[in-house]
Every structure is written in C-alpha cells, then in structure tokens.
Amino acid sequence: MKSCRTHWFFFLAAATLQLGENRIVSAFSLKVEGLRVDKASLRTKDPTSAYSFVLSSAMDLMGDDNHYARVNFLATQVWPSARVAASQIEQHAPHAQSFCELGCGPGLPSIAAAKIGIPHVWATDIDEFALALVRAAAEEQGLVVKTRTVDLLLTNNNLPDCDWYVLSDVFESAAVARGAARICEELLRKEKAVWVFAQSDRVQREEFLREMKQRLGEDAMEWSPIEKEFVAAADSQPNFWLADINETEVNYE
Ligand SMILES: C[S@@+](CC[C@H](N)C(=O)[O-])C[C@H]1O[C@@H](n2cnc3c(N)ncnc32)[C@H](O)[C@@H]1O
Ligand SMILES: *[C@@H]1O[C@H](CO)[C@@H](O)[C@H](O)[C@H]1NC(C)=O
C-alpha cells in the first residue's frame, strides 16, 4: 500500500508538469462548486474539440474545509489515457446507443462520446466533485452526460446498463484493479464492448490483467499499443480492448 502511494506521488509530480501544458486558462474565473477550474481540451489548438473542466490548483484542496479535503486530486485532472481514449472514441466508435465510463474523473471520454452523438452517455466515479466537473463541462457544451456514483469495489454497484464501457487510468490500487476486473468480466459475458486504457507505468494494471486472464480462462491476452484502430485483446474476446498508453507519445494538439 505504501509503495503504491509513493508511486502515485512521484507520478503526480511528473505528470503535473506535463498537464500544465494542455490547459487553456480561461480569461474568466471559472468555478465548479466554488473551486477554480480550467478547460482541458482534447486538442489544445482546435477550439471546436471536446473539453473537460479540471481543478486549477491542487492547493485549493488543502486547508481546513472538509468538503474539499474529501476530493481526490487524481479525480480532478485529465490524464493522458483519457485523452487517448477520447480521441479513439471520436475515430473508432462502435455502433452503440449507449456509453458508460467508469472512474471517469473529469470525463473527457464521456464528453467526447456525447459530442459524437451517442444518445445515452453515463459518466461514473466515486468522487462527487469529479461528477460535478463532468456535468458542468457537458452543460457548457450543450451536451447531455448523465452522472452516477459507481464504486468499482462494490458488487452491487448500480452500474448503468449500456452497450459500451470505457475505463481510462482507473487502477489506483490493487483492490480497484481487481474490482474493475470483476466488473469487466461480467460485462464481457453480456457481450458488451469494453475498452480499457492504461499507461505501462501504472503498476496495478498488471494485477488487472492477471485477474482478467484468470476470470476469462484466457492466457493469451496482452496490452496492445495504439495502432490505427481497435485491437481485440484475444480471439476469444472480440469486444475487449486493452490499450497500452505511452504517456510520452500522447499528442496534445
Ligand atoms: C487517475 S484518475 C483517472 C481519471 C480519468 N479516468 C482520466 O483518465 O483522466 C483515477 C480515477 O479513478 C477513480 N476511482 C478510484 N477508486 C475508485 C472506485 N473504487 N470506484 C470508482 N472509481 C474510482 C478516481 O476517483 C479517479 O477519478
Ligand atoms: C514511449 O515512447 C518513447 C518515445 O517514442 C520511447 O522512447 C519509450 O521507450 C516508450 N516507452 C515505453 C514504456 O514503451
């Protein structure tokens, strides 16, 4: 547990530097639930591209206010995997009437799914502030994204019933990785499309893969680098995509 925390800490320090580059700081003072936010666009140089709201400063979560102390900083930023997920959703969406994101954070993939015209879009997370960020950004773009609290650790989790599910960078701990695997197995058995995006430096993604192999009785599954389009995780799993994200190759423009 401790090593996991340390891992995230160093990652945060590195990623925050990179995240700084993809913000469009608003001339107005944008706020969601009293906290300052910036826009993070899918393509920073394309004013028509989908965007999320992200917390402007981690410092705003510090201090004595219990309301904000509960917010998880990780849930307030668009991470590289979400950016790639949103871009793949735009380019290669399967024929689907409904879409659901798990551990959505600011929900850039959900917003992209709504923007390409998927009629029913759900963004889910355990972090209430993340869901508020999604609603605010969707509303400002004239999009309908419904939000719901869904905990990946729970078996009875009130998951919306959709055709297509996306998870980007959700493996914060081994327990979450195993919870995500349990849910993904259920979804795949119902023949849902499941797309999972994760960076190779997220140690718990291997726990997720190990658990998926065991649950599906399929040894020949691996993460595959983003090529041109969807790649099935295994012949036996034609609806399952395990997308390997190389953070240094993510295009912000
Ligand atoms: C690193 S952030 C990624 C956010 C977003 N998907 C992205 O890629 O930009 C991890 C997300 O997983 C969510 N999360 C952590 N544990 C969870 C759980 N048990 N159930 C649902 N979501 C969880 C966090 O709230 C956070 O939004
Ligand atoms: C990520 O991409 C960079 C640049 O193309 C490359 O040097 C590096 O080895 C890659 N990292 C991984 C883990 O594949």
PDB file of C-alpha atoms and ligand atoms in Angstrom:
ATOM      1  CA  MET A   1       0.000   0.000   0.000  1.00  0.00           C
ATOM      2  CA  LYS A   2       2.772   2.371   0.963  1.00  0.00           C
ATOM      3  CA  SER A   3       4.783   1.719  -2.183  1.00  0.00           C
ATOM      4  CA  CYS A   4       1.651   2.324  -4.192  1.00  0.00           C
ATOM      5  CA  ARG A   5       1.205   5.741  -2.565  1.00  0.00           C
ATOM      6  CA  THR A   6       4.826   6.620  -3.202  1.00  0.00           C
ATOM      7  CA  HIS A   7       4.468   5.565  -6.772  1.00  0.00           C
ATOM      8  CA  TRP A   8       1.495   7.865  -7.245  1.00  0.00           C
ATOM      9  CA  PHE A   9       3.278  10.696  -5.546  1.00  0.00           C
ATOM     10  CA  PHE A  10       6.219  10.635  -7.929  1.00  0.00           C
ATOM     11  CA  PHE A  11       3.944  10.145 -10.827  1.00  0.00           C
ATOM     12  CA  LEU A  12       1.903  13.182  -9.781  1.00  0.00           C
ATOM     13  CA  ALA A  13       4.937  15.374  -9.596  1.00  0.00           C
ATOM     14  CA  ALA A  14       5.962  14.377 -13.120  1.00  0.00           C
ATOM     15  CA  ALA A  15       2.512  14.444 -14.627  1.00  0.00           C
ATOM     16  CA  THR A  16       1.509  17.765 -13.168  1.00  0.00           C
ATOM     17  CA  LEU A  17       4.316  19.362 -15.133  1.00  0.00           C
ATOM     18  CA  GLN A  18       3.041  17.847 -18.342  1.00  0.00           C
ATOM     19  CA  LEU A  19      -0.617  18.532 -17.564  1.00  0.00           C
ATOM     20  CA  GLY A  20       0.228  22.206 -17.220  1.00  0.00           C
ATOM     21  CA  GLU A  21       0.836  22.337 -20.962  1.00  0.00           C
ATOM     22  CA  ASN A  22      -2.594  21.261 -22.026  1.00  0.00           C
ATOM     23  CA  ARG A  23      -4.647  23.815 -20.150  1.00  0.00           C
ATOM     24  CA  ILE A  24      -6.392  26.692 -21.681  1.00  0.00           C
ATOM     25  CA  VAL A  25      -6.587  29.098 -18.826  1.00  0.00           C
ATOM     26  CA  SER A  26      -9.838  30.921 -19.076  1.00  0.00           C
ATOM     27  CA  ALA A  27      -9.869  34.691 -19.103  1.00  0.00           C
ATOM     28  CA  PHE A  28     -12.924  34.438 -16.865  1.00  0.00           C
ATOM     29  CA  SER A  29     -12.731  32.946 -13.458  1.00  0.00           C
ATOM     30  CA  LEU A  30     -14.408  29.610 -13.970  1.00  0.00           C
ATOM     31  CA  LYS A  31     -15.603  27.800 -10.874  1.00  0.00           C
ATOM     32  CA  VAL A  32     -17.291  24.496 -10.140  1.00  0.00           C
ATOM     33  CA  GLU A  33     -18.728  24.103  -6.659  1.00  0.00           C
ATOM     34  CA  GLY A  34     -16.645  27.046  -5.527  1.00  0.00           C
ATOM     35  CA  LEU A  35     -13.332  25.652  -6.778  1.00  0.00           C
ATOM     36  CA  ARG A  36     -11.328  27.265  -9.589  1.00  0.00           C
ATOM     37  CA  VAL A  37     -11.184  25.217 -12.770  1.00  0.00           C
ATOM     38  CA  ASP A  38      -9.575  25.458 -16.215  1.00  0.00           C
ATOM     39  CA  LYS A  39     -10.640  23.964 -19.501  1.00  0.00           C
ATOM     40  CA  ALA A  40      -8.625  20.979 -20.743  1.00  0.00           C
ATOM     41  CA  SER A  41      -9.344  20.474 -24.435  1.00  0.00           C
ATOM     42  CA  LEU A  42      -8.867  17.235 -26.300  1.00  0.00           C
ATOM     43  CA  ARG A  43      -6.899  19.162 -28.926  1.00  0.00           C
ATOM     44  CA  THR A  44      -5.447  22.336 -27.499  1.00  0.00           C
ATOM     45  CA  LYS A  45      -5.262  24.049 -30.893  1.00  0.00           C
ATOM     46  CA  ASP A  46      -8.757  23.074 -32.008  1.00  0.00           C
ATOM     47  CA  PRO A  47     -11.374  25.323 -30.392  1.00  0.00           C
ATOM     48  CA  THR A  48     -14.194  23.005 -31.513  1.00  0.00           C
ATOM     49  CA  SER A  49     -12.818  19.922 -29.759  1.00  0.00           C
ATOM     50  CA  ALA A  50     -14.409  18.411 -26.654  1.00  0.00           C
ATOM     51  CA  TYR A  51     -13.178  19.698 -23.323  1.00  0.00           C
ATOM     52  CA  SER A  52     -13.373  18.908 -19.642  1.00  0.00           C
ATOM     53  CA  PHE A  53     -13.072  21.134 -16.622  1.00  0.00           C
ATOM     54  CA  VAL A  54     -10.071  20.380 -14.410  1.00  0.00           C
ATOM     55  CA  LEU A  55      -9.156  21.746 -10.998  1.00  0.00           C
ATOM     56  CA  SER A  56      -6.789  24.737 -11.429  1.00  0.00           C
ATOM     57  CA  SER A  57      -4.657  24.107  -8.388  1.00  0.00           C
ATOM     58  CA  ALA A  58      -4.138  21.170  -6.045  1.00  0.00           C
ATOM     59  CA  MET A  59      -3.536  23.778  -3.339  1.00  0.00           C
ATOM     60  CA  ASP A  60      -7.248  24.565  -3.383  1.00  0.00           C
ATOM     61  CA  LEU A  61      -7.931  21.143  -1.836  1.00  0.00           C
ATOM     62  CA  MET A  62      -5.747  21.833   1.165  1.00  0.00           C
ATOM     63  CA  GLY A  63      -6.719  23.579   4.337  1.00  0.00           C
ATOM     64  CA  ASP A  64      -9.473  23.037   6.825  1.00  0.00           C
ATOM     65  CA  ASP A  65     -12.503  22.786   4.605  1.00  0.00           C
ATOM     66  CA  ASN A  66     -13.766  19.209   4.994  1.00  0.00           C
ATOM     67  CA  HIS A  67     -15.799  19.370   1.851  1.00  0.00           C
ATOM     68  CA  TYR A  68     -12.763  19.863  -0.385  1.00  0.00           C
ATOM     69  CA  ALA A  69     -10.465  17.699   1.730  1.00  0.00           C
ATOM     70  CA  ARG A  70     -12.534  14.734   0.544  1.00  0.00           C
ATOM     71  CA  VAL A  71     -11.824  15.440  -3.124  1.00  0.00           C
ATOM     72  CA  ASN A  72      -9.178  13.174  -4.663  1.00  0.00           C
ATOM     73  CA  PHE A  73      -6.805  15.283  -6.770  1.00  0.00           C
ATOM     74  CA  LEU A  74      -6.339  12.378  -9.204  1.00  0.00           C
ATOM     75  CA  ALA A  75     -10.051  12.609  -9.979  1.00  0.00           C
ATOM     76  CA  THR A  76      -9.824  16.294 -10.912  1.00  0.00           C
ATOM     77  CA  GLN A  77      -7.371  16.063 -13.843  1.00  0.00           C
ATOM     78  CA  VAL A  78      -7.489  14.695 -17.384  1.00  0.00           C
ATOM     79  CA  TRP A  79      -4.731  12.076 -17.530  1.00  0.00           C
ATOM     80  CA  PRO A  80      -3.002  11.011 -20.760  1.00  0.00           C
ATOM     81  CA  SER A  81      -5.028   7.780 -21.037  1.00  0.00           C
ATOM     82  CA  ALA A  82      -8.307   9.722 -21.026  1.00  0.00           C
ATOM     83  CA  ARG A  83      -7.052  11.943 -23.807  1.00  0.00           C
ATOM     84  CA  VAL A  84      -6.173   8.922 -25.953  1.00  0.00           C
ATOM     85  CA  ALA A  85      -9.487   7.252 -25.052  1.00  0.00           C
ATOM     86  CA  ALA A  86     -11.433  10.345 -26.126  1.00  0.00           C
ATOM     87  CA  SER A  87      -9.561  10.515 -29.391  1.00  0.00           C
ATOM     88  CA  GLN A  88     -10.150   6.806 -30.122  1.00  0.00           C
ATOM     89  CA  ILE A  89     -13.839   7.238 -29.270  1.00  0.00           C
ATOM     90  CA  GLU A  90     -14.067  10.011 -31.868  1.00  0.00           C
ATOM     91  CA  GLN A  91     -12.311   7.939 -34.518  1.00  0.00           C
ATOM     92  CA  HIS A  92     -13.474   4.369 -33.969  1.00  0.00           C
ATOM     93  CA  ALA A  93     -16.727   4.342 -32.006  1.00  0.00           C
ATOM     94  CA  PRO A  94     -18.545   1.038 -32.444  1.00  0.00           C
ATOM     95  CA  HIS A  95     -22.211   1.208 -33.349  1.00  0.00           C
ATOM     96  CA  ALA A  96     -23.657   1.945 -29.920  1.00  0.00           C
ATOM     97  CA  GLN A  97     -26.727   3.605 -28.473  1.00  0.00           C
ATOM     98  CA  SER A  98     -25.312   3.927 -25.007  1.00  0.00           C
ATOM     99  CA  PHE A  99     -21.943   4.523 -23.396  1.00  0.00           C
ATOM    100  CA  CYS A 100     -20.696   4.352 -19.822  1.00  0.00           C
ATOM    101  CA  GLU A 101     -17.380   5.487 -18.381  1.00  0.00           C
ATOM    102  CA  LEU A 102     -16.076   4.056 -15.089  1.00  0.00           C
ATOM    103  CA  GLY A 103     -13.754   6.050 -12.829  1.00  0.00           C
ATOM    104  CA  CYS A 104     -14.356   8.976 -15.160  1.00  0.00           C
ATOM    105  CA  GLY A 105     -12.673  11.814 -13.257  1.00  0.00           C
ATOM    106  CA  PRO A 106     -13.390  14.947 -15.343  1.00  0.00           C
ATOM    107  CA  GLY A 107     -14.811  12.617 -18.012  1.00  0.00           C
ATOM    108  CA  LEU A 108     -13.196  13.717 -21.276  1.00  0.00           C
ATOM    109  CA  PRO A 109     -14.060  10.351 -22.928  1.00  0.00           C
ATOM    110  CA  SER A 110     -17.717  10.698 -21.857  1.00  0.00           C
ATOM    111  CA  ILE A 111     -17.882  14.226 -23.195  1.00  0.00           C
ATOM    112  CA  ALA A 112     -16.311  13.065 -26.474  1.00  0.00           C
ATOM    113  CA  ALA A 113     -18.876  10.235 -26.702  1.00  0.00           C
ATOM    114  CA  ALA A 114     -21.746  12.683 -26.223  1.00  0.00           C
ATOM    115  CA  LYS A 115     -20.210  15.030 -28.760  1.00  0.00           C
ATOM    116  CA  ILE A 116     -20.076  12.388 -31.498  1.00  0.00           C
ATOM    117  CA  GLY A 117     -23.776  11.774 -30.921  1.00  0.00           C
ATOM    118  CA  ILE A 118     -24.037   8.647 -28.761  1.00  0.00           C
ATOM    119  CA  PRO A 119     -27.611   9.137 -27.477  1.00  0.00           C
ATOM    120  CA  HIS A 120     -27.175   7.911 -23.895  1.00  0.00           C
ATOM    121  CA  VAL A 121     -23.945   8.726 -22.103  1.00  0.00           C
ATOM    122  CA  TRP A 122     -23.185   7.964 -18.461  1.00  0.00           C
ATOM    123  CA  ALA A 123     -20.124   9.128 -16.548  1.00  0.00           C
ATOM    124  CA  THR A 124     -19.489   7.351 -13.233  1.00  0.00           C
ATOM    125  CA  ASP A 125     -16.965   7.698 -10.417  1.00  0.00           C
ATOM    126  CA  ILE A 126     -16.852   7.561  -6.618  1.00  0.00           C
ATOM    127  CA  ASP A 127     -15.687  11.152  -6.470  1.00  0.00           C
ATOM    128  CA  GLU A 128     -18.647  13.548  -6.291  1.00  0.00           C
ATOM    129  CA  PHE A 129     -16.609  16.571  -7.311  1.00  0.00           C
ATOM    130  CA  ALA A 130     -15.431  14.732 -10.459  1.00  0.00           C
ATOM    131  CA  LEU A 131     -19.067  14.145 -11.379  1.00  0.00           C
ATOM    132  CA  ALA A 132     -19.790  17.851 -10.827  1.00  0.00           C
ATOM    133  CA  LEU A 133     -16.904  18.704 -13.182  1.00  0.00           C
ATOM    134  CA  VAL A 134     -18.383  16.432 -15.858  1.00  0.00           C
ATOM    135  CA  ARG A 135     -21.870  17.924 -15.534  1.00  0.00           C
ATOM    136  CA  ALA A 136     -20.586  21.496 -15.687  1.00  0.00           C
ATOM    137  CA  ALA A 137     -18.422  20.910 -18.773  1.00  0.00           C
ATOM    138  CA  ALA A 138     -21.144  18.932 -20.581  1.00  0.00           C
ATOM    139  CA  GLU A 139     -23.723  21.587 -19.858  1.00  0.00           C
ATOM    140  CA  GLU A 140     -21.494  24.370 -21.130  1.00  0.00           C
ATOM    141  CA  GLN A 141     -21.018  22.419 -24.396  1.00  0.00           C
ATOM    142  CA  GLY A 142     -24.746  21.785 -24.748  1.00  0.00           C
ATOM    143  CA  LEU A 143     -24.252  18.028 -24.290  1.00  0.00           C
ATOM    144  CA  VAL A 144     -26.198  15.556 -22.178  1.00  0.00           C
ATOM    145  CA  VAL A 145     -23.997  13.399 -19.962  1.00  0.00           C
ATOM    146  CA  LYS A 146     -25.737  11.711 -17.054  1.00  0.00           C
ATOM    147  CA  THR A 147     -23.676  11.052 -13.939  1.00  0.00           C
ATOM    148  CA  ARG A 148     -23.920   8.382 -11.277  1.00  0.00           C
ATOM    149  CA  THR A 149     -21.845   7.318  -8.290  1.00  0.00           C
ATOM    150  CA  VAL A 150     -20.445   3.855  -9.021  1.00  0.00           C
ATOM    151  CA  ASP A 151     -17.854   2.219  -6.765  1.00  0.00           C
ATOM    152  CA  LEU A 152     -15.695  -0.350  -8.562  1.00  0.00           C
ATOM    153  CA  LEU A 153     -15.115  -2.099  -5.247  1.00  0.00           C
ATOM    154  CA  LEU A 154     -18.768  -2.970  -4.729  1.00  0.00           C
ATOM    155  CA  THR A 155     -20.528  -5.981  -6.207  1.00  0.00           C
ATOM    156  CA  ASN A 156     -23.885  -4.278  -6.009  1.00  0.00           C
ATOM    157  CA  ASN A 157     -22.815  -1.115  -7.748  1.00  0.00           C
ATOM    158  CA  ASN A 158     -25.819   0.217  -9.642  1.00  0.00           C
ATOM    159  CA  LEU A 159     -23.943   0.238 -12.956  1.00  0.00           C
ATOM    160  CA  PRO A 160     -25.969   1.773 -15.815  1.00  0.00           C
ATOM    161  CA  ASP A 161     -26.858  -0.792 -18.489  1.00  0.00           C
ATOM    162  CA  CYS A 162     -25.118   0.300 -21.700  1.00  0.00           C
ATOM    163  CA  ASP A 163     -23.674  -1.168 -24.927  1.00  0.00           C
ATOM    164  CA  TRP A 164     -20.199   0.173 -24.493  1.00  0.00           C
ATOM    165  CA  TYR A 165     -17.936   0.796 -21.476  1.00  0.00           C
ATOM    166  CA  VAL A 166     -14.679   2.718 -21.206  1.00  0.00           C
ATOM    167  CA  LEU A 167     -12.145   2.775 -18.356  1.00  0.00           C
ATOM    168  CA  SER A 168      -9.128   5.053 -18.523  1.00  0.00           C
ATOM    169  CA  ASP A 169      -6.397   5.062 -15.923  1.00  0.00           C
ATOM    170  CA  VAL A 170      -8.545   3.768 -13.072  1.00  0.00           C
ATOM    171  CA  PHE A 171      -6.118   1.322 -11.424  1.00  0.00           C
ATOM    172  CA  GLU A 172      -5.277   3.375  -8.349  1.00  0.00           C
ATOM    173  CA  SER A 173      -4.809   0.307  -6.150  1.00  0.00           C
ATOM    174  CA  ALA A 174      -4.734  -3.487  -6.416  1.00  0.00           C
ATOM    175  CA  ALA A 175      -8.240  -3.605  -4.936  1.00  0.00           C
ATOM    176  CA  VAL A 176      -9.597  -1.246  -7.588  1.00  0.00           C
ATOM    177  CA  ALA A 177      -7.814  -3.267 -10.298  1.00  0.00           C
ATOM    178  CA  ARG A 178      -9.489  -6.471  -9.054  1.00  0.00           C
ATOM    179  CA  GLY A 179     -12.864  -4.744  -8.721  1.00  0.00           C
ATOM    180  CA  ALA A 180     -12.561  -3.430 -12.267  1.00  0.00           C
ATOM    181  CA  ALA A 181     -11.689  -6.950 -13.490  1.00  0.00           C
ATOM    182  CA  ARG A 182     -14.762  -8.432 -11.817  1.00  0.00           C
ATOM    183  CA  ILE A 183     -16.982  -5.851 -13.484  1.00  0.00           C
ATOM    184  CA  CYS A 184     -15.281  -6.191 -16.880  1.00  0.00           C
ATOM    185  CA  GLU A 185     -15.750  -9.957 -16.791  1.00  0.00           C
ATOM    186  CA  GLU A 186     -19.473  -9.506 -16.121  1.00  0.00           C
ATOM    187  CA  LEU A 187     -19.797  -7.014 -18.959  1.00  0.00           C
ATOM    188  CA  LEU A 188     -17.899  -9.172 -21.454  1.00  0.00           C
ATOM    189  CA  ARG A 189     -20.073 -12.164 -20.599  1.00  0.00           C
ATOM    190  CA  LYS A 190     -23.039  -9.975 -21.547  1.00  0.00           C
ATOM    191  CA  GLU A 191     -21.240  -9.236 -24.842  1.00  0.00           C
ATOM    192  CA  LYS A 192     -20.748  -5.574 -24.081  1.00  0.00           C
ATOM    193  CA  ALA A 193     -17.883  -3.663 -25.680  1.00  0.00           C
ATOM    194  CA  VAL A 194     -15.215  -2.871 -23.066  1.00  0.00           C
ATOM    195  CA  TRP A 195     -12.277  -0.558 -23.782  1.00  0.00           C
ATOM    196  CA  VAL A 196      -9.565  -0.196 -21.143  1.00  0.00           C
ATOM    197  CA  PHE A 197      -6.804   2.408 -21.449  1.00  0.00           C
ATOM    198  CA  ALA A 198      -3.790   2.400 -19.125  1.00  0.00           C
ATOM    199  CA  GLN A 199      -0.196   3.534 -19.057  1.00  0.00           C
ATOM    200  CA  SER A 200       2.514   0.902 -18.721  1.00  0.00           C
ATOM    201  CA  ASP A 201       3.902   2.639 -15.625  1.00  0.00           C
ATOM    202  CA  ARG A 202       0.685   2.005 -13.693  1.00  0.00           C
ATOM    203  CA  VAL A 203       1.843  -0.986 -11.681  1.00  0.00           C
ATOM    204  CA  GLN A 204      -1.655  -2.182 -10.801  1.00  0.00           C
ATOM    205  CA  ARG A 205      -2.652  -2.637 -14.409  1.00  0.00           C
ATOM    206  CA  GLU A 206      -0.772  -5.976 -14.312  1.00  0.00           C
ATOM    207  CA  GLU A 207      -2.955  -7.026 -11.392  1.00  0.00           C
ATOM    208  CA  PHE A 208      -5.960  -6.225 -13.569  1.00  0.00           C
ATOM    209  CA  LEU A 209      -4.570  -8.272 -16.471  1.00  0.00           C
ATOM    210  CA  ARG A 210      -3.710 -11.234 -14.225  1.00  0.00           C
ATOM    211  CA  GLU A 211      -7.212 -11.205 -12.797  1.00  0.00           C
ATOM    212  CA  MET A 212      -8.847 -10.930 -16.245  1.00  0.00           C
ATOM    213  CA  LYS A 213      -6.821 -13.862 -17.583  1.00  0.00           C
ATOM    214  CA  GLN A 214      -7.895 -15.983 -14.660  1.00  0.00           C
ATOM    215  CA  ARG A 215     -11.551 -14.970 -14.827  1.00  0.00           C
ATOM    216  CA  LEU A 216     -11.843 -15.479 -18.580  1.00  0.00           C
ATOM    217  CA  GLY A 217      -9.607 -18.569 -18.680  1.00  0.00           C
ATOM    218  CA  GLU A 218      -7.591 -16.862 -21.394  1.00  0.00           C
ATOM    219  CA  ASP A 219      -3.799 -16.723 -21.141  1.00  0.00           C
ATOM    220  CA  ALA A 220      -3.124 -15.050 -24.451  1.00  0.00           C
ATOM    221  CA  MET A 221      -4.199 -11.545 -23.507  1.00  0.00           C
ATOM    222  CA  GLU A 222      -1.858  -8.573 -23.534  1.00  0.00           C
ATOM    223  CA  TRP A 223      -1.929  -4.812 -23.620  1.00  0.00           C
ATOM    224  CA  SER A 224      -1.539  -3.606 -27.189  1.00  0.00           C
ATOM    225  CA  PRO A 225      -0.083  -0.288 -28.286  1.00  0.00           C
ATOM    226  CA  ILE A 226      -2.433   2.138 -30.023  1.00  0.00           C
ATOM    227  CA  GLU A 227      -2.115   1.448 -33.726  1.00  0.00           C
ATOM    228  CA  LYS A 228      -4.733   2.665 -36.131  1.00  0.00           C
ATOM    229  CA  GLU A 229      -7.809   1.149 -34.604  1.00  0.00           C
ATOM    230  CA  PHE A 230      -9.396  -1.183 -32.100  1.00  0.00           C
ATOM    231  CA  VAL A 231      -7.416  -4.367 -31.392  1.00  0.00           C
ATOM    232  CA  ALA A 232      -9.205  -7.297 -29.733  1.00  0.00           C
ATOM    233  CA  ALA A 233      -7.449  -8.369 -26.534  1.00  0.00           C
ATOM    234  CA  ALA A 234      -7.774 -12.030 -27.631  1.00  0.00           C
ATOM    235  CA  ASP A 235      -9.554 -14.043 -30.325  1.00  0.00           C
ATOM    236  CA  SER A 236     -11.972 -15.221 -27.652  1.00  0.00           C
ATOM    237  CA  GLN A 237     -12.716 -11.609 -26.639  1.00  0.00           C
ATOM    238  CA  PRO A 238     -13.666  -9.704 -29.797  1.00  0.00           C
ATOM    239  CA  ASN A 239     -15.250  -6.805 -27.850  1.00  0.00           C
ATOM    240  CA  PHE A 240     -12.407  -6.275 -25.405  1.00  0.00           C
ATOM    241  CA  TRP A 241      -9.643  -3.734 -25.975  1.00  0.00           C
ATOM    242  CA  LEU A 242      -6.610  -3.424 -23.678  1.00  0.00           C
ATOM    243  CA  ALA A 243      -4.961  -0.249 -24.910  1.00  0.00           C
ATOM    244  CA  ASP A 244      -1.421   0.451 -23.812  1.00  0.00           C
ATOM    245  CA  ILE A 245      -0.693   4.160 -23.444  1.00  0.00           C
ATOM    246  CA  ASN A 246       2.813   5.565 -23.743  1.00  0.00           C
ATOM    247  CA  GLU A 247       2.485   8.850 -21.932  1.00  0.00           C
ATOM    248  CA  THR A 248       5.383  10.458 -23.774  1.00  0.00           C
ATOM    249  CA  GLU A 249       3.717   9.832 -27.133  1.00  0.00           C
ATOM    250  CA  VAL A 250       0.348  11.370 -26.331  1.00  0.00           C
ATOM    251  CA  ASN A 251      -0.495  14.150 -28.746  1.00  0.00           C
ATOM    252  CA  TYR A 252      -1.995  17.273 -27.213  1.00  0.00           C
ATOM    253  CA  GLU A 253      -2.573  19.194 -30.422  1.00  0.00           C
TER     254      GLU A 253
HETATM  255  C1  LIG B   1      -6.030   8.681 -12.186  1.00  0.00           C
HETATM  256  S1  LIG B   1      -7.751   9.108 -12.061  1.00  0.00           S
HETATM  257  C2  LIG B   1      -8.261   8.964 -13.755  1.00  0.00           C
HETATM  258  C3  LIG B   1      -9.413   9.856 -14.120  1.00  0.00           C
HETATM  259  C4  LIG B   1      -9.856   9.755 -15.579  1.00  0.00           C
HETATM  260  N1  LIG B   1     -10.403   8.441 -15.896  1.00  0.00           N
HETATM  261  C5  LIG B   1      -8.684  10.048 -16.501  1.00  0.00           C
HETATM  262  O1  LIG B   1      -8.086   9.100 -17.043  1.00  0.00           O
HETATM  263  O2  LIG B   1      -8.373  11.218 -16.688  1.00  0.00           O
HETATM  264  C6  LIG B   1      -8.470   7.648 -11.300  1.00  0.00           C
HETATM  265  C7  LIG B   1      -9.964   7.735 -11.145  1.00  0.00           C
HETATM  266  O3  LIG B   1     -10.462   6.518 -10.584  1.00  0.00           O
HETATM  267  C8  LIG B   1     -11.458   6.850  -9.647  1.00  0.00           C
HETATM  268  N2  LIG B   1     -11.600   5.766  -8.668  1.00  0.00           N
HETATM  269  C9  LIG B   1     -10.726   5.379  -7.715  1.00  0.00           C
HETATM  270  N3  LIG B   1     -11.244   4.383  -6.991  1.00  0.00           N
HETATM  271  C10 LIG B   1     -12.480   4.133  -7.482  1.00  0.00           C
HETATM  272  C11 LIG B   1     -13.517   3.225  -7.144  1.00  0.00           C
HETATM  273  N4  LIG B   1     -13.396   2.373  -6.132  1.00  0.00           N
HETATM  274  N5  LIG B   1     -14.648   3.251  -7.863  1.00  0.00           N
HETATM  275  C12 LIG B   1     -14.802   4.119  -8.887  1.00  0.00           C
HETATM  276  N6  LIG B   1     -13.853   5.000  -9.263  1.00  0.00           N
HETATM  277  C13 LIG B   1     -12.707   5.012  -8.555  1.00  0.00           C
HETATM  278  C14 LIG B   1     -10.952   8.128  -9.014  1.00  0.00           C
HETATM  279  O4  LIG B   1     -11.985   8.826  -8.343  1.00  0.00           O
HETATM  280  C15 LIG B   1     -10.396   8.858 -10.221  1.00  0.00           C
HETATM  281  O5  LIG B   1     -11.358   9.638 -10.859  1.00  0.00           O
HETATM  282  C1  LIG B   2       7.496   5.502 -25.052  1.00  0.00           C
HETATM  283  O1  LIG B   2       7.839   6.214 -26.221  1.00  0.00           O
HETATM  284  C2  LIG B   2       9.149   6.761 -26.197  1.00  0.00           C
HETATM  285  C3  LIG B   2       9.283   7.681 -27.391  1.00  0.00           C
HETATM  286  O2  LIG B   2       8.785   7.098 -28.571  1.00  0.00           O
HETATM  287  C4  LIG B   2      10.141   5.611 -26.156  1.00  0.00           C
HETATM  288  O3  LIG B   2      11.454   6.106 -26.143  1.00  0.00           O
HETATM  289  C5  LIG B   2       9.895   4.780 -24.901  1.00  0.00           C
HETATM  290  O4  LIG B   2      10.728   3.654 -24.868  1.00  0.00           O
HETATM  291  C6  LIG B   2       8.439   4.323 -24.841  1.00  0.00           C
HETATM  292  N1  LIG B   2       8.198   3.733 -23.537  1.00  0.00           N
HETATM  293  C7  LIG B   2       7.667   2.516 -23.392  1.00  0.00           C
HETATM  294  C8  LIG B   2       7.467   2.065 -21.974  1.00  0.00           C
HETATM  295  O5  LIG B   2       7.380   1.805 -24.333  1.00  0.00           O
END
